[in-house]
mmCIF file of C-alpha atoms in Angstrom:
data_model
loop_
_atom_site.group_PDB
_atom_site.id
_atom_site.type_symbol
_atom_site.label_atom_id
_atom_site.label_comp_id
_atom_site.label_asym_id
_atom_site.label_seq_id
_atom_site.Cartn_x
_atom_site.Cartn_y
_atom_site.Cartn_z
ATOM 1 C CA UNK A 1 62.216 89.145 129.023
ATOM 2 C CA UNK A 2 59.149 89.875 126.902
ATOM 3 C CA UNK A 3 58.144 88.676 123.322
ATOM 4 C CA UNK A 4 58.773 91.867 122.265
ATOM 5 C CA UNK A 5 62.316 92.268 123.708
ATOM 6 C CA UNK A 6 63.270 89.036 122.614
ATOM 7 C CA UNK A 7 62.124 89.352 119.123
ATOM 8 C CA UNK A 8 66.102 88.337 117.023
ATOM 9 C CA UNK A 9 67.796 91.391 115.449
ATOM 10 C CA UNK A 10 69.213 90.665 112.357
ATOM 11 C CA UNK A 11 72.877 90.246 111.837
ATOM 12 C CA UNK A 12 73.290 89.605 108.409
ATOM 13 C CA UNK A 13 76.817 91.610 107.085
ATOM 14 C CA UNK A 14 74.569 93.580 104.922
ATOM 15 C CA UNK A 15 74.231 95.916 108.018
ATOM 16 C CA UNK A 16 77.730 96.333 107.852
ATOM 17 C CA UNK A 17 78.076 99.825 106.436
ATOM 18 C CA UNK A 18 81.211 99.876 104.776
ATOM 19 C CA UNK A 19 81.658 97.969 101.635
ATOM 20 C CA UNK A 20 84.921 97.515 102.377
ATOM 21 C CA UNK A 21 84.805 95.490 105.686
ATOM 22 C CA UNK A 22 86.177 91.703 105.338
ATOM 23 C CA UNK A 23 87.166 89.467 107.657
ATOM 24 C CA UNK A 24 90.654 90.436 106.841
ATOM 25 C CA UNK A 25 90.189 93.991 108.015
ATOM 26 C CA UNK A 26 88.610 92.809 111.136
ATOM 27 C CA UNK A 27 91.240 90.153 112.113
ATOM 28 C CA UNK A 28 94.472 92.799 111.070
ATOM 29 C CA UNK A 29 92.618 95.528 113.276
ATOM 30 C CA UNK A 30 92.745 93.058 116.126
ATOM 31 C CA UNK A 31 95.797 92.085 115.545
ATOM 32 C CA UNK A 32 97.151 95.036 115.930
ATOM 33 C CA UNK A 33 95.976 95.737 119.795
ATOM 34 C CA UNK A 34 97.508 92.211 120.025
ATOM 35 C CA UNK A 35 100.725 93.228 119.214
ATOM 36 C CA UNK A 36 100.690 95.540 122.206
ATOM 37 C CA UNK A 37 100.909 92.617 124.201
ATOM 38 C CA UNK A 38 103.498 90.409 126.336
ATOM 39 C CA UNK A 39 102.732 86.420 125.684
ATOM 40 C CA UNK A 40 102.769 85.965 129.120
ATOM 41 C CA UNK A 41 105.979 84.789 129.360
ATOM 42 C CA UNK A 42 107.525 88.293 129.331
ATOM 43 C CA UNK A 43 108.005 87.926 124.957
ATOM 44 C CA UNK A 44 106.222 91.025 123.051
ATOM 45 C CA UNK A 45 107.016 93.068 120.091
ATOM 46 C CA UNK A 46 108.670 96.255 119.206
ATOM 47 C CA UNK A 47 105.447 98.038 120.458
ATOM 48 C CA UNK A 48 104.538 95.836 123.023
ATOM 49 C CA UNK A 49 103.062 97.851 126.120
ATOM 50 C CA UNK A 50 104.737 95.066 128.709
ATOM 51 C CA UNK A 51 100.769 93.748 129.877
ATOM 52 C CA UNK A 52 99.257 90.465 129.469
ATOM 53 C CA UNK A 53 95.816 91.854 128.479
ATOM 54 C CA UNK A 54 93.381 94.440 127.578
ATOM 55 C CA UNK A 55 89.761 94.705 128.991
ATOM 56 C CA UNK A 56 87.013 96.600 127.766
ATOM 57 C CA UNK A 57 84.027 97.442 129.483
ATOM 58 C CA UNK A 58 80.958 99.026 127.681
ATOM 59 C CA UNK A 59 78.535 100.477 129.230
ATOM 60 C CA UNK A 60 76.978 100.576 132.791
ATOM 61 C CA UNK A 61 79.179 98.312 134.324
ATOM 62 C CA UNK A 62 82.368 99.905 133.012
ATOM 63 C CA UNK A 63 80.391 103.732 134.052
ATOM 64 C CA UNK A 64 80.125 104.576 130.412
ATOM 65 C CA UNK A 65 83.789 104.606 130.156
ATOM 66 C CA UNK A 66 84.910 106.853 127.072
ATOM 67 C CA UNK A 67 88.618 105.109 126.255
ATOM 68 C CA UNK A 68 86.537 101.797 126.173
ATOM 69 C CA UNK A 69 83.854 102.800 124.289
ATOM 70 C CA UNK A 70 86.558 104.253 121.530
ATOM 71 C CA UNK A 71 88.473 101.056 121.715
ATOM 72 C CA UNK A 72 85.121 98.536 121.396
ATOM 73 C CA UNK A 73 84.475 100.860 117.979
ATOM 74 C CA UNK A 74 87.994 101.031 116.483
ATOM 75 C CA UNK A 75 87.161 96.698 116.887
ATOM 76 C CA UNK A 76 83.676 96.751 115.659
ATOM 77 C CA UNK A 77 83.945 99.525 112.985
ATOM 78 C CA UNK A 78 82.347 101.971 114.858
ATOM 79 C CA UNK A 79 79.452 100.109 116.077
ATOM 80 C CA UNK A 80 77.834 102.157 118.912
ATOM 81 C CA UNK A 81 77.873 105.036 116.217
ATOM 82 C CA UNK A 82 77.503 103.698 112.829
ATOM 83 C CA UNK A 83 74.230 102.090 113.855
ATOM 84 C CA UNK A 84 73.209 104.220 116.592
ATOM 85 C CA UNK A 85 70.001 105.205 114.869
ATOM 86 C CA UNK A 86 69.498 101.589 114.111
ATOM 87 C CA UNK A 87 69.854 100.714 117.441
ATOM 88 C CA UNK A 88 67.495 103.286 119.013
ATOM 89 C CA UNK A 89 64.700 101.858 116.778
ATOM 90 C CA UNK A 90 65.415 98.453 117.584
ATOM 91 C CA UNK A 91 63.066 98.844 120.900
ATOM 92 C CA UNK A 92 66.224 97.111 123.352
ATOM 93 C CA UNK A 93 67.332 98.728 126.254
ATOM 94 C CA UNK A 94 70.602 100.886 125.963
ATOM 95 C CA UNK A 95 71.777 98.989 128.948
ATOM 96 C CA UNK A 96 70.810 95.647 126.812
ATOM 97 C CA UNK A 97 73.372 96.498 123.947
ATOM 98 C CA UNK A 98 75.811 97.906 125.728
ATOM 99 C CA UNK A 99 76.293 94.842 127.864
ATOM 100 C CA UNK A 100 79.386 93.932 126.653
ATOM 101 C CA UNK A 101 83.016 92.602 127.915
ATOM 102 C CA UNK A 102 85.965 91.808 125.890
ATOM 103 C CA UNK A 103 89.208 91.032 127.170
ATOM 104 C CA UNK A 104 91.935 90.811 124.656
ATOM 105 C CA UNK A 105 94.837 88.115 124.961
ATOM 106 C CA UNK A 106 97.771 87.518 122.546
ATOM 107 C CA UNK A 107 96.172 84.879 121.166
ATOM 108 C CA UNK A 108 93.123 84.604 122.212
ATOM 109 C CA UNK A 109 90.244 86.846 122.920
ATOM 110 C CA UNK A 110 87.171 86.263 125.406
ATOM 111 C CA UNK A 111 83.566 88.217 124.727
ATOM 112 C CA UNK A 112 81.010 88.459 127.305
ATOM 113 C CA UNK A 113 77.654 89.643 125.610
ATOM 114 C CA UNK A 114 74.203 88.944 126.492
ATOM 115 C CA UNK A 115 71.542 86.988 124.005
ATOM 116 C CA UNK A 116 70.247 90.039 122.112
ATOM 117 C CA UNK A 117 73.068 92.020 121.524
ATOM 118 C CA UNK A 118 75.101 88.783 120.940
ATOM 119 C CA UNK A 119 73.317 88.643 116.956
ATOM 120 C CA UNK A 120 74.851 92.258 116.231
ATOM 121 C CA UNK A 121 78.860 91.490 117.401
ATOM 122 C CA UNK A 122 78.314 88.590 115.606
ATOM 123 C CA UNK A 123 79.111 89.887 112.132
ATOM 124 C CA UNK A 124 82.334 91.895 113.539
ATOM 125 C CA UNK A 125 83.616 89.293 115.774
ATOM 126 C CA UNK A 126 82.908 85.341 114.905
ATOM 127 C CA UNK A 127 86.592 85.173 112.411
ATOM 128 C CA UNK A 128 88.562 86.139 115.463
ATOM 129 C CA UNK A 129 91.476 83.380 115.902
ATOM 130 C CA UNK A 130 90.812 81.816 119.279
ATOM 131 C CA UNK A 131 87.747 83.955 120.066
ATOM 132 C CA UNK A 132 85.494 82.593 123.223
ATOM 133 C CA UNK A 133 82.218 83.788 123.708
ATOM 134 C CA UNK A 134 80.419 83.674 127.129
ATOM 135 C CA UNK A 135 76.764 84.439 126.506
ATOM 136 C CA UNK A 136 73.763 82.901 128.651
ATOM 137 C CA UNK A 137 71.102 80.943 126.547
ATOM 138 C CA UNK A 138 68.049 82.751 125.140
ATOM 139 C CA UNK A 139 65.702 80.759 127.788
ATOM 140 C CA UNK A 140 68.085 81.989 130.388
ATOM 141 C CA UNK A 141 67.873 85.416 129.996
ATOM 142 C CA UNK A 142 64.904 86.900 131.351
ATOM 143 C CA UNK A 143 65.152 90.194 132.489
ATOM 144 C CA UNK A 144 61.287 90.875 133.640
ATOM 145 C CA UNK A 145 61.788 88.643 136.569
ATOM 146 C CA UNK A 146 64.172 89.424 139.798
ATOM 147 C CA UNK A 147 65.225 86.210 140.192
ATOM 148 C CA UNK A 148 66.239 86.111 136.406
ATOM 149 C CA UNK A 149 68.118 89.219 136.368
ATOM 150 C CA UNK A 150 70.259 88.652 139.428
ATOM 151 C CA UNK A 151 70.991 85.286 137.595
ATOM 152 C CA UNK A 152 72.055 86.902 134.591
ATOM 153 C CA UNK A 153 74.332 89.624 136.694
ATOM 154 C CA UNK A 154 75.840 86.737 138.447
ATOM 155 C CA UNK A 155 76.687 85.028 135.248
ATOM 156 C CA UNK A 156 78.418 88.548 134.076
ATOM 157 C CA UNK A 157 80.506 88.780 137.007
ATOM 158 C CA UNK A 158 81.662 85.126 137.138
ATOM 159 C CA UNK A 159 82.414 85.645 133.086
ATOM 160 C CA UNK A 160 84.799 88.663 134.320
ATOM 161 C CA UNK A 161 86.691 85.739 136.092
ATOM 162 C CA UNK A 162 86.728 83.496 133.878
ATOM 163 C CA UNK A 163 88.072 86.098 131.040
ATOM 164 C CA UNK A 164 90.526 87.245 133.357
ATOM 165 C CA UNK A 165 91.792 83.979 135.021
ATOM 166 C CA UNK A 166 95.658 83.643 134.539
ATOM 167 C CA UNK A 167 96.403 87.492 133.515
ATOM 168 C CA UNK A 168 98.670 89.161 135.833
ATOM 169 C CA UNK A 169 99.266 92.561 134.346
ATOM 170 C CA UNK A 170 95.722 94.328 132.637
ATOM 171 C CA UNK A 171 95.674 97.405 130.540
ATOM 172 C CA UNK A 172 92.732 99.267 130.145
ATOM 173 C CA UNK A 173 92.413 102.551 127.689
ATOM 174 C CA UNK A 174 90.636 105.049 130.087
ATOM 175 C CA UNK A 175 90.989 108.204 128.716
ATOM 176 C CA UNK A 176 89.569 108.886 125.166
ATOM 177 C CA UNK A 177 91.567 110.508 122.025
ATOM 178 C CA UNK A 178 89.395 114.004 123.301
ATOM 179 C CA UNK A 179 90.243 114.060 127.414
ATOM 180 C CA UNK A 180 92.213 117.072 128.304
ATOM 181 C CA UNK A 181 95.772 116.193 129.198
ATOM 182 C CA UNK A 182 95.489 117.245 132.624
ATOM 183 C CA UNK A 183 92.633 114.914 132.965
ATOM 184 C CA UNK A 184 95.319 111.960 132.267
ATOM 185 C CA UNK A 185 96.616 110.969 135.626
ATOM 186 C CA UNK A 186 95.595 107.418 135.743
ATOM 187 C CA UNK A 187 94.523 106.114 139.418
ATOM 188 C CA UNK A 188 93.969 102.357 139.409
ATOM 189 C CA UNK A 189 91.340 102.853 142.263
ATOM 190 C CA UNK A 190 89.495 104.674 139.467
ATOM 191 C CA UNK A 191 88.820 101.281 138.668
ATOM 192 C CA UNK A 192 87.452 100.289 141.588
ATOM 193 C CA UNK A 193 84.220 102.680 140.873
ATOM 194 C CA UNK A 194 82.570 100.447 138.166
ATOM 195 C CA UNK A 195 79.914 98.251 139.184
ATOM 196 C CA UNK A 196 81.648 95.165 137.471
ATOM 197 C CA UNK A 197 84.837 95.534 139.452
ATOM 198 C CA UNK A 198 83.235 96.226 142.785
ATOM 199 C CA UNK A 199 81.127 92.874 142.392
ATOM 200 C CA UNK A 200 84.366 91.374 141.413
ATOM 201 C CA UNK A 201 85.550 91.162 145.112
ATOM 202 C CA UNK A 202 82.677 90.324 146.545
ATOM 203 C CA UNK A 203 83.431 86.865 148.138
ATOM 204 C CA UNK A 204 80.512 85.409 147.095
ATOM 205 C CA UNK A 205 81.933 85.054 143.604
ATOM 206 C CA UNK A 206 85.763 83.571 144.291
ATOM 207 C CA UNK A 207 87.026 86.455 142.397
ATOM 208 C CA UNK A 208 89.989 86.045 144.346
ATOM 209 C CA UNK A 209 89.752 89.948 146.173
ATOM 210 C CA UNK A 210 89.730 93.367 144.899
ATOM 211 C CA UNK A 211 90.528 93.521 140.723
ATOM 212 C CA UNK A 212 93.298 96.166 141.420
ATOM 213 C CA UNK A 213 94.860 94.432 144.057
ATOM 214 C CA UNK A 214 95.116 90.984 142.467
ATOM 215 C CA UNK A 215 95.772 92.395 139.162
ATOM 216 C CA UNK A 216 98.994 95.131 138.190
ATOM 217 C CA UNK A 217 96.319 97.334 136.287
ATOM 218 C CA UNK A 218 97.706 100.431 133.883
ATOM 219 C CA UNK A 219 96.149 102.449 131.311
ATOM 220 C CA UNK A 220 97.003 102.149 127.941
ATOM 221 C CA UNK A 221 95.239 104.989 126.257
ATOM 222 C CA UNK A 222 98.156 106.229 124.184
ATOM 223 C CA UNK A 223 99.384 103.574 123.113
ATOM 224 C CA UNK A 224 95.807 102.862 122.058
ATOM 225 C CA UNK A 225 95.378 106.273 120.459
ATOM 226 C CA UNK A 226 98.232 105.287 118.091
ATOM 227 C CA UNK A 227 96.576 102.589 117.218
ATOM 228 C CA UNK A 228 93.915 104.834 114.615
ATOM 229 C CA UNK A 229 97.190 106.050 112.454
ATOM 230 C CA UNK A 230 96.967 102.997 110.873
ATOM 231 C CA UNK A 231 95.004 102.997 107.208
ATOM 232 C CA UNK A 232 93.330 100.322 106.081
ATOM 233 C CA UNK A 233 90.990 99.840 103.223
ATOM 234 C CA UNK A 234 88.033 100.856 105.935
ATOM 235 C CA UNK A 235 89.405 104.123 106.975
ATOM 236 C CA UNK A 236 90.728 104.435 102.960
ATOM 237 C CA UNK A 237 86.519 104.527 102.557
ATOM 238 C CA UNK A 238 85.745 106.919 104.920
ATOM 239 C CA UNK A 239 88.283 108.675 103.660
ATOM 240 C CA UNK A 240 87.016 109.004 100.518
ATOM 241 C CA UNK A 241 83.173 109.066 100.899
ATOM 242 C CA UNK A 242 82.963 111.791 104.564
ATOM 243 C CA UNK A 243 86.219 113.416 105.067
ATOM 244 C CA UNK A 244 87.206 114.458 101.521
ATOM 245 C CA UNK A 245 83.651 115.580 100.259
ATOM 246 C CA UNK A 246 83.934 118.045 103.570
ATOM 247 C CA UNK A 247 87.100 118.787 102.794
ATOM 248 C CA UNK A 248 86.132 119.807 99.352
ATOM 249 C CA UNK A 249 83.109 121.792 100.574
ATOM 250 C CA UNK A 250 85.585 124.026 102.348
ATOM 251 C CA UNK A 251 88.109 124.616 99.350
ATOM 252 C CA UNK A 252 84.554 125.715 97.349
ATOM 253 C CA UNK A 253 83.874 128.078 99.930
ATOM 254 C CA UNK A 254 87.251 129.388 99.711
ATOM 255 C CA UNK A 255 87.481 129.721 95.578
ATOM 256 C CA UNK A 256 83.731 130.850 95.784
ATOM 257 C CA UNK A 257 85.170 133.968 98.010
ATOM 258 C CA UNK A 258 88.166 134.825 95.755
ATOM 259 C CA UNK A 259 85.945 134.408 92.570
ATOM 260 C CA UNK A 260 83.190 136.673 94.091
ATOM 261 C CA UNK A 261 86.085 139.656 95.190
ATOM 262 C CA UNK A 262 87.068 139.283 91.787
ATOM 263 C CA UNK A 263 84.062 139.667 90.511
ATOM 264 C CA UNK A 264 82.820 142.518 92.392
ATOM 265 C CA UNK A 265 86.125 144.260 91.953
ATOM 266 C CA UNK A 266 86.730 145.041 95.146
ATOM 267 C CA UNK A 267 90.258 146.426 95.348
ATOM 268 C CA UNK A 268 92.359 144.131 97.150
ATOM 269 C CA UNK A 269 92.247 140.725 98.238
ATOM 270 C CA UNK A 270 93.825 139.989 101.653
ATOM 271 C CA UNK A 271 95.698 136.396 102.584
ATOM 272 C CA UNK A 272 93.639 136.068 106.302
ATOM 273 C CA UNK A 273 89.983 136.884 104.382
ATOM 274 C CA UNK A 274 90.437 134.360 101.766
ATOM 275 C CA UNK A 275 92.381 131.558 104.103
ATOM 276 C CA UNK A 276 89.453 132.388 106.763
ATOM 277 C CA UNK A 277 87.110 129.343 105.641
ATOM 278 C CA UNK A 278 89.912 127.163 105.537
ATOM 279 C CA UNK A 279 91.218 128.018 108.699
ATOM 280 C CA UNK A 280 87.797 127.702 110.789
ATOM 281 C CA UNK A 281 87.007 124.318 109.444
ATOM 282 C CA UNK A 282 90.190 123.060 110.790
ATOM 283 C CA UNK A 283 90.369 125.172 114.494
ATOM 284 C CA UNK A 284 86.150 123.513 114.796
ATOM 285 C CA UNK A 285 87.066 120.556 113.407
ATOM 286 C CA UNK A 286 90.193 120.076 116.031
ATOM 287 C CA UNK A 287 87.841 120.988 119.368
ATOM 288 C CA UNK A 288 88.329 118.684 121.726
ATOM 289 C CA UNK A 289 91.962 116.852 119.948
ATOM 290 C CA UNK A 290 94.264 117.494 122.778
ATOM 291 C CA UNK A 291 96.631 114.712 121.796
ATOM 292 C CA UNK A 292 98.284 116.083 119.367
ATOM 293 C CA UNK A 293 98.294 119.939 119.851
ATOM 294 C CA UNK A 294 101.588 120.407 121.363
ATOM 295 C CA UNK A 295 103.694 123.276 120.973
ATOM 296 C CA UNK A 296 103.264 125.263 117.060
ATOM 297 C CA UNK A 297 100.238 124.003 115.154
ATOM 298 C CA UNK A 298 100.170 123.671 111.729
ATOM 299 C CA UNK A 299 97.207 125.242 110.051
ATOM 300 C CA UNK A 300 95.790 125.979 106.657
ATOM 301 C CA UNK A 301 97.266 128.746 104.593
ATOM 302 C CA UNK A 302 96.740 131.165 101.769
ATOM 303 C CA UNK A 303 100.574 133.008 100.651
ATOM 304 C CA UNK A 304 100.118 135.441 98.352
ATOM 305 C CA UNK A 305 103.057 136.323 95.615
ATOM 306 C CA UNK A 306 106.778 136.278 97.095
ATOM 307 C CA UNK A 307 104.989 135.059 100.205
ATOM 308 C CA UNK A 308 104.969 131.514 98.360
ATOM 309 C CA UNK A 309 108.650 131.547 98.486
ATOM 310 C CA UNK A 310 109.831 128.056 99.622
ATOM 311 C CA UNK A 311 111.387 129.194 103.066
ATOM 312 C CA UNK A 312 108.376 131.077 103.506
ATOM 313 C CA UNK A 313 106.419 127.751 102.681
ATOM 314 C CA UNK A 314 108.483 125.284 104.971
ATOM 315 C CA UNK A 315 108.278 127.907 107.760
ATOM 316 C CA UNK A 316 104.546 128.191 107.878
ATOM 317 C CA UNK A 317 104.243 124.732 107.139
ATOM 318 C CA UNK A 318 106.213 124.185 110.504
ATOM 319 C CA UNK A 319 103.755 126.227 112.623
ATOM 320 C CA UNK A 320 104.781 129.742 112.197
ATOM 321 C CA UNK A 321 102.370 132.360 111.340
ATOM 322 C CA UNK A 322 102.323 133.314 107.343
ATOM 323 C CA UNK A 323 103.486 136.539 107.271
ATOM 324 C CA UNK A 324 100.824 139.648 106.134
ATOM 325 C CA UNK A 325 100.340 139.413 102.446
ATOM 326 C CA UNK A 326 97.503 140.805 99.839
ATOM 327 C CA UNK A 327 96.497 141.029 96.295
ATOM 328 C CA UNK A 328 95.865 144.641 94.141
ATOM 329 C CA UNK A 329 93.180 144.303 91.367
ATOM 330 C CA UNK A 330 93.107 147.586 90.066
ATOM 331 C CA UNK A 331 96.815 146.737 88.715
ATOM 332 C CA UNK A 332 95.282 144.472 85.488
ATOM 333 C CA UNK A 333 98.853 144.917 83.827
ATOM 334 C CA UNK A 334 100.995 142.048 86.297
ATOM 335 C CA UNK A 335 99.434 138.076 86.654
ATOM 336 C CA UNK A 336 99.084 137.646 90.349
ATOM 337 C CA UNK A 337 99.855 134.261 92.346
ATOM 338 C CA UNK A 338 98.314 132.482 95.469
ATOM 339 C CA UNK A 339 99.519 129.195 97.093
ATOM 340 C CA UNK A 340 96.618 127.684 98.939
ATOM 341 C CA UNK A 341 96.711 124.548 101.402
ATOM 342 C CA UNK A 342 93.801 122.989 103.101
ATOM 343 C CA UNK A 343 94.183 120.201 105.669
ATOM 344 C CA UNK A 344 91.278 117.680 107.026
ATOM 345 C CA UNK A 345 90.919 118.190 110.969
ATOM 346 C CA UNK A 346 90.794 114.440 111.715
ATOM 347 C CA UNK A 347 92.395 112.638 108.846
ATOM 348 C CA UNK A 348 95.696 112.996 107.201
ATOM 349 C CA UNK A 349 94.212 114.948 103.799
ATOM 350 C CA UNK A 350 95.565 117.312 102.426
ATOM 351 C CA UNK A 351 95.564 119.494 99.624
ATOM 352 C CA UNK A 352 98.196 122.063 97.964
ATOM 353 C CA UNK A 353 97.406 124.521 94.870
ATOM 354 C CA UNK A 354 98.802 127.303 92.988
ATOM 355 C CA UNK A 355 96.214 129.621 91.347
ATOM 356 C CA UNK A 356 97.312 132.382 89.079
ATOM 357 C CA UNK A 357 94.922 135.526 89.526
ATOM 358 C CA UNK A 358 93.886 138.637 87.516
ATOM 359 C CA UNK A 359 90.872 141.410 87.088
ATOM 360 C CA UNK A 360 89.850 139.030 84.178
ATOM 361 C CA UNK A 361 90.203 135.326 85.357
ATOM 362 C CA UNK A 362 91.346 132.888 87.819
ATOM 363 C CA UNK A 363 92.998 129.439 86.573
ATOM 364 C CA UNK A 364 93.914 126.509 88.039
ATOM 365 C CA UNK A 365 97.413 124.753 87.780
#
């Protein structure tokens, strides 16, 4: 590979962007897609998917597989798109730092990365219990010349044996949190598409046949998916510092409205015109969740008066549609009420108030 290629990124934990990543984070997030996991002996936990393993495959080799890709970043803090921009300046291939295996025992864990993209997992994965790395020597990996590259792909594929030697039932997370449900009917011959797994068989390598035939493969995406309800003092941070600020730029929107029909006296203030903003920050925010929306959807609500009665409440609360309501501002003489709930698309935030409303002013409780 050239000079320029080979120049060292930096890995220092500075490039970390949360403040609130440790190696305690790291390890418990691990641990957790650990506990999914038989001991090999047939002994797993309460949640415990009945496999042996989990393998992720980034990039390329795994076809740009989505589930993977989601799984690698729930690992690595979101990696591929925390530093994305960092990464496109960087001058490496895509196919360079996305060359990256990691098959995930109960307790142990083997990484396949390459010597450039090796420096940035460091950081995320070096405090793993039991972690083995499999990563060709700097000298060794020279990508400019044939014979070097099909040295370095042979290296990969006899890693993928190694990593994989005494499993007997794999999981993989195909499908990503977004892929329709209809998409979701796992073929293990799906598999069998990825450049990685086809070289897997080939004799040359001792691989020991096809992957799907000497391995019991299944997908474990929802059990996977289940895996991101889980707070830690990461996701507490980007609670607190992306979703809520949104989340708070919507509820403005929404008091701006009501302060502005006040304002402009306009007559009468309707539940769906002042919920509106609430309502399409949610429905945009949830394109493409498909896990999730079954059946009635809860969605943000404006109740105006008896509207806010508590039956009235739990009912829309439980999916069912808020019945009409609105708000007359020519009569000055009675104090008007609205119960207002907005709810974060992606995150578990919510917020609940009661604002009291006249001609003459609007005050928070």
């Amino acid at each position: 590979m050239s000079g320029r290629l080979m120049k060292r990124p930096s890995s220092a934990k500075r490039h970390i962007k949360y403040e609130t990543f440790s190696q305690f984070v790291s390890a418990s997030r691990l641990r957790r897609v650990q506990d999914l996991l038989d001991d090999g002996n047939g002994a797993g936990t309460k949640q415990s998917t009945g496999i042996d393993a989990v393998l992720c495959i980034s990039g390329i080799d795994g076809r740009y597989n989505e589930g993977c890709y989601e799984l690698i970043n729930y690992l690595l803090f979101g990696f591929f798109e925390v530093r994305k921009a960092e990464l496109e300046k960087s001058g490496f291939p895509e196919e360079v730092i996305d060359d990256l295996m990691i098959v995930i025992r109960k307790t142990r864990v083997d990484v396949y990365c390459n010597p450039i993209n090796w420096h940035y997992f460091l950081p995320y994965t070096s405090h793993w219990t039991n972690v083995t790395f499999h990563c060709l020597q700097e000298e060794e990996y020279d990508l400019d010349t044939d014979e070097e590259a099909e040295a370095a792909e042979e290296f990969k594929v006899q890693s993928l044996i190694a990593m994989t030697s005494g499993c007997q039932r794999i999981g993989v997370p195909y499908y990503s949190f977004t892929s329709e449900p209809g998409e979701r009917k796992f073929d293990k011959m799906l598999l069998e598409k990825w450049p990685i797994i086809q070289a897997f068989a080939l004799e040359d390598f001792g691989g020991g046949g096809f992957f799907t035939l000497k391995f019991d493969v299944s997908d474990i995406s929802q059990a996977i998916h289940q895996l991101h309800s889980y707070q830690d003092p990461v996701t507490m941070e980007i609670l607190t510092t992306e979703k809520l600020p949104m989340l708070e730029r919507q509820w403005r929107n929404m008091t701006d409205s009501v302060n502005m029909e006040i304002a402009n006296f306009n007559g009468v203030l309707t539940q769906e015109r002042i919920a509106e903003p609430l309502r399409s920050f949610y429905q945009h925010g949830r394109v493409g969740n498909h896990v999730q929306d079954s059946g009635k959807i809860r969605m943000p609500y404006v109740l105006f008066g008896r509207n806010s009665s508590q039956m009235t409440i739990e009912a829309v609360e439980s999916g069912d549609t808020p019945p009409p309501g609105d708000i007359n501002l020519a009569d000055t003489d009675t104090v008007r009420h609205m119960v207002c709930q907005v709810m974060s698309p992606r995150s578990p935030i919510t917020c609940t108030r009661t604002y009291f409303v006249s001609r003459l002013f609007t005050v928070d409780t």
